[in-house]
Short mmCIF file of C-alpha atoms in Angstrom, two decimals:
data_model
loop_
_atom_site.label_atom_id
_atom_site.label_comp_id
_atom_site.label_asym_id
_atom_site.label_seq_id
_atom_site.Cartn_x
_atom_site.Cartn_y
_atom_site.Cartn_z
CA UNK A 1 99.27 -54.72 221.90
CA UNK A 2 96.40 -57.53 222.91
CA UNK A 3 94.51 -56.94 220.07
CA UNK A 4 97.14 -57.18 217.32
CA UNK A 5 99.42 -59.84 219.35
CA UNK A 6 96.81 -61.81 221.27
CA UNK A 7 99.39 -64.47 222.07
CA UNK A 8 102.18 -62.50 222.89
CA UNK A 9 104.41 -60.75 220.24
CA UNK A 10 106.11 -63.17 218.37
CA UNK A 11 109.45 -61.59 216.63
CA UNK A 12 109.15 -61.63 212.60
CA UNK A 13 112.78 -61.86 212.49
CA UNK A 14 113.51 -65.00 215.33
CA UNK A 15 110.19 -65.77 216.54
CA UNK A 16 111.44 -64.36 219.86
CA UNK A 17 108.62 -63.66 222.64
CA UNK A 18 111.05 -61.67 224.83
CA UNK A 19 111.25 -57.72 224.07
CA UNK A 20 112.02 -54.19 225.38
CA UNK A 21 109.08 -51.41 225.13
CA UNK A 22 110.43 -48.05 224.25
CA UNK A 23 109.28 -44.71 224.14
CA UNK A 24 110.28 -42.88 221.35
CA UNK A 25 109.18 -39.28 220.39
CA UNK A 26 109.55 -39.43 216.67
CA UNK A 27 107.46 -42.85 216.67
CA UNK A 28 103.86 -41.92 215.73
CA UNK A 29 101.94 -44.02 218.56
CA UNK A 30 104.97 -43.49 221.16
CA UNK A 31 106.36 -46.93 221.41
CA UNK A 32 108.61 -49.26 219.53
CA UNK A 33 109.00 -52.97 220.73
CA UNK A 34 112.48 -54.27 220.42
CA UNK A 35 113.11 -57.69 220.17
CA UNK A 36 115.63 -58.60 223.18
CA UNK A 37 117.62 -61.53 220.89
CA UNK A 38 118.03 -59.79 217.37
CA UNK A 39 117.19 -56.18 218.45
CA UNK A 40 114.26 -55.95 215.38
CA UNK A 41 111.99 -53.28 215.84
CA UNK A 42 108.46 -53.76 216.06
CA UNK A 43 105.41 -50.92 215.91
CA UNK A 44 101.70 -51.27 216.63
CA UNK A 45 100.50 -49.60 213.20
CA UNK A 46 103.34 -51.79 211.16
CA UNK A 47 101.65 -53.91 208.75
CA UNK A 48 98.32 -52.48 208.54
CA UNK A 49 96.36 -50.07 206.60
CA UNK A 50 97.29 -47.11 208.88
CA UNK A 51 101.29 -47.79 208.87
CA UNK A 52 101.95 -44.72 206.71
CA UNK A 53 99.34 -42.38 208.31
CA UNK A 54 100.55 -38.72 209.61
CA UNK A 55 97.87 -39.51 212.45
CA UNK A 56 98.97 -40.64 216.19
CA UNK A 57 97.57 -43.95 217.24
CA UNK A 58 95.54 -42.04 219.81
CA UNK A 59 93.63 -40.08 216.91
CA UNK A 60 93.37 -43.05 214.98
CA UNK A 61 91.59 -44.65 217.45
CA UNK A 62 89.09 -41.19 217.89
CA UNK A 63 88.59 -41.37 213.80
CA UNK A 64 87.68 -44.89 213.65
CA UNK A 65 85.13 -44.13 216.28
CA UNK A 66 83.72 -41.05 214.81
CA UNK A 67 83.86 -42.53 210.84
CA UNK A 68 81.74 -45.71 211.89
CA UNK A 69 79.48 -44.16 214.75
CA UNK A 70 78.09 -41.35 212.87
CA UNK A 71 74.24 -41.92 212.04
CA UNK A 72 74.55 -39.64 209.44
CA UNK A 73 78.15 -39.71 208.22
CA UNK A 74 81.21 -37.60 208.49
CA UNK A 75 83.04 -35.35 205.95
CA UNK A 76 86.51 -34.40 205.47
CA UNK A 77 86.16 -31.05 207.63
CA UNK A 78 84.48 -32.50 210.14
CA UNK A 79 87.02 -35.45 210.53
CA UNK A 80 89.68 -33.01 210.56
CA UNK A 81 88.35 -31.21 213.72
CA UNK A 82 87.76 -34.52 215.56
CA UNK A 83 91.50 -35.47 214.68
CA UNK A 84 93.18 -32.50 215.04
CA UNK A 85 94.60 -32.61 211.40
CA UNK A 86 94.53 -30.63 208.12
CA UNK A 87 91.38 -31.60 205.67
CA UNK A 88 94.02 -33.65 203.14
CA UNK A 89 94.86 -36.14 205.96
CA UNK A 90 91.43 -36.73 207.00
CA UNK A 91 90.05 -37.05 203.52
CA UNK A 92 92.94 -39.90 203.00
CA UNK A 93 91.98 -41.13 206.52
CA UNK A 94 88.51 -41.25 205.60
CA UNK A 95 89.21 -43.32 201.90
CA UNK A 96 91.31 -45.89 204.25
CA UNK A 97 88.04 -46.26 206.62
CA UNK A 98 85.74 -47.01 203.51
CA UNK A 99 88.29 -49.51 202.25
CA UNK A 100 88.12 -51.36 205.41
CA UNK A 101 84.54 -51.53 205.22
CA UNK A 102 84.33 -52.94 201.76
CA UNK A 103 87.13 -55.71 202.68
CA UNK A 104 84.85 -56.56 205.65
CA UNK A 105 81.74 -56.77 203.73
CA UNK A 106 82.87 -58.39 200.91
CA UNK A 107 83.81 -61.66 203.27
CA UNK A 108 81.08 -61.40 205.32
CA UNK A 109 78.34 -64.42 204.52
CA UNK A 110 74.67 -63.74 205.19
CA UNK A 111 72.56 -65.53 207.02
CA UNK A 112 69.42 -64.34 207.51
CA UNK A 113 65.55 -65.76 207.70
CA UNK A 114 64.49 -63.18 204.99
CA UNK A 115 66.09 -61.70 201.77
CA UNK A 116 65.35 -58.58 199.85
CA UNK A 117 66.94 -58.42 196.18
CA UNK A 118 66.62 -56.14 193.26
CA UNK A 119 68.55 -55.24 190.42
CA UNK A 120 69.90 -51.67 190.25
CA UNK A 121 71.27 -49.89 187.00
CA UNK A 122 74.18 -47.20 188.32
CA UNK A 123 74.98 -44.32 185.26
CA UNK A 124 74.49 -41.04 184.91
CA UNK A 125 72.11 -39.38 182.44
CA UNK A 126 72.70 -40.55 178.99
CA UNK A 127 70.97 -40.07 175.60
CA UNK A 128 69.69 -43.12 173.76
CA UNK A 129 68.02 -46.16 174.94
CA UNK A 130 67.29 -46.83 178.62
CA UNK A 131 66.59 -49.36 180.98
CA UNK A 132 68.01 -52.95 180.35
CA UNK A 133 69.13 -51.91 176.63
CA UNK A 134 71.35 -48.89 177.95
CA UNK A 135 74.90 -49.23 177.10
CA UNK A 136 75.51 -46.67 179.87
CA UNK A 137 73.98 -48.59 182.63
CA UNK A 138 75.96 -50.84 185.09
CA UNK A 139 73.44 -53.82 186.57
CA UNK A 140 74.35 -54.13 190.12
CA UNK A 141 72.41 -56.91 192.52
CA UNK A 142 71.26 -55.51 195.83
CA UNK A 143 70.77 -57.81 198.68
CA UNK A 144 69.32 -57.06 202.12
CA UNK A 145 69.19 -59.18 204.98
CA UNK A 146 66.61 -59.06 208.04
CA UNK A 147 65.72 -61.56 210.88
CA UNK A 148 62.37 -61.02 210.35
CA UNK A 149 60.15 -60.18 207.35
CA UNK A 150 59.48 -56.28 207.27
CA UNK A 151 62.18 -55.40 209.64
CA UNK A 152 65.16 -53.17 209.10
CA UNK A 153 67.94 -54.43 207.15
CA UNK A 154 70.77 -55.72 209.23
CA UNK A 155 73.17 -56.10 206.32
CA UNK A 156 73.58 -54.86 202.74
CA UNK A 157 75.60 -56.31 199.58
CA UNK A 158 76.10 -54.76 196.22
CA UNK A 159 77.27 -56.97 193.48
CA UNK A 160 78.06 -55.82 190.07
CA UNK A 161 76.60 -58.12 187.35
CA UNK A 162 78.10 -58.89 183.39
CA UNK A 163 74.39 -59.20 182.57
CA UNK A 164 70.60 -59.33 183.46
CA UNK A 165 70.51 -63.60 183.57
CA UNK A 166 69.86 -65.37 186.29
CA UNK A 167 73.13 -67.45 186.43
CA UNK A 168 75.31 -64.71 187.97
CA UNK A 169 72.84 -64.01 190.15
CA UNK A 170 72.10 -67.46 191.47
CA UNK A 171 76.38 -68.10 191.53
CA UNK A 172 76.75 -65.26 194.06
CA UNK A 173 74.02 -65.70 196.39
CA UNK A 174 74.91 -68.94 196.85
CA UNK A 175 78.66 -67.75 197.60
CA UNK A 176 77.74 -65.15 200.01
CA UNK A 177 74.37 -66.15 201.50
CA UNK A 178 72.84 -69.00 203.29
CA UNK A 179 69.84 -71.01 202.04
CA UNK A 180 67.52 -73.54 203.12
CA UNK A 181 63.78 -74.15 202.73
CA UNK A 182 62.34 -72.24 205.00
CA UNK A 183 64.02 -68.81 204.24
CA UNK A 184 61.90 -66.25 202.16
CA UNK A 185 63.25 -64.33 199.09
CA UNK A 186 61.40 -61.28 198.43
CA UNK A 187 62.01 -59.71 195.02
CA UNK A 188 60.12 -58.40 191.76
CA UNK A 189 58.97 -60.60 188.70
CA UNK A 190 61.74 -60.27 186.80
CA UNK A 191 62.81 -63.76 185.12
CA UNK A 192 66.40 -63.57 186.16
CA UNK A 193 65.32 -64.26 189.79
CA UNK A 194 62.98 -67.11 188.67
CA UNK A 195 66.09 -69.43 189.18
CA UNK A 196 66.06 -68.57 192.66
CA UNK A 197 63.12 -70.67 194.07
CA UNK A 198 65.47 -73.79 194.02
CA UNK A 199 67.18 -71.75 196.88
CA UNK A 200 64.63 -70.46 198.90
CA UNK A 201 60.86 -69.27 199.16
CA UNK A 202 60.46 -66.30 196.27
CA UNK A 203 57.77 -63.85 197.40
CA UNK A 204 56.78 -61.02 195.06
CA UNK A 205 55.54 -58.68 197.52
CA UNK A 206 55.22 -54.83 196.52
CA UNK A 207 57.00 -52.37 199.23
CA UNK A 208 53.98 -50.10 199.64
CA UNK A 209 56.18 -46.78 201.16
CA UNK A 210 53.27 -45.15 201.91
CA UNK A 211 52.42 -47.14 204.84
CA UNK A 212 53.51 -46.36 208.06
CA UNK A 213 54.63 -49.71 208.89
CA UNK A 214 56.33 -50.78 205.34
CA UNK A 215 59.25 -53.08 204.94
CA UNK A 216 62.63 -51.20 205.41
CA UNK A 217 61.34 -48.55 207.32
#
């Protein structure tokens, strides 16, 4: 309750702060908060992404812990066992967790001393042209932020690009990353990155994955 209403419950209808805490068997989390003034009912899960979930509050908390703390990820069958639910319910829960991750990462402003950036080409195998001339590939900007050079990344951002030009890359980086002249951006020699020397120091070091202490290990 303190997480949802840190300053205390305020009724959605009348702004009253006094309520009755009532235990109900037909309520997923077991309790309702009923306003003493107007009788409006409040639930802990109301107006959240889990308000229509078939899981109880306890199972939702267990599922959140398992989903976000599994080093190798967790599939629907495994999650179903943890929360004692069917696979369909567990998969719906996983989808909502991924939505939460996307929303959280999208609003996060990166503040780092070092960035690794590159352009990925996302798409299956198709006949015809390859590389930047391919009509079947979606250019996607990859950003890794680290506190120190050659350290494991703290955050990762992916952003689809309309083209391979520098302007949309610079625009997105200005919006989602903080820069100053002391910050280092490591990238390849793609001309789309040349405009970024106005934001930070550009480096073009190659990552040798055969070395024991290579970048991103």
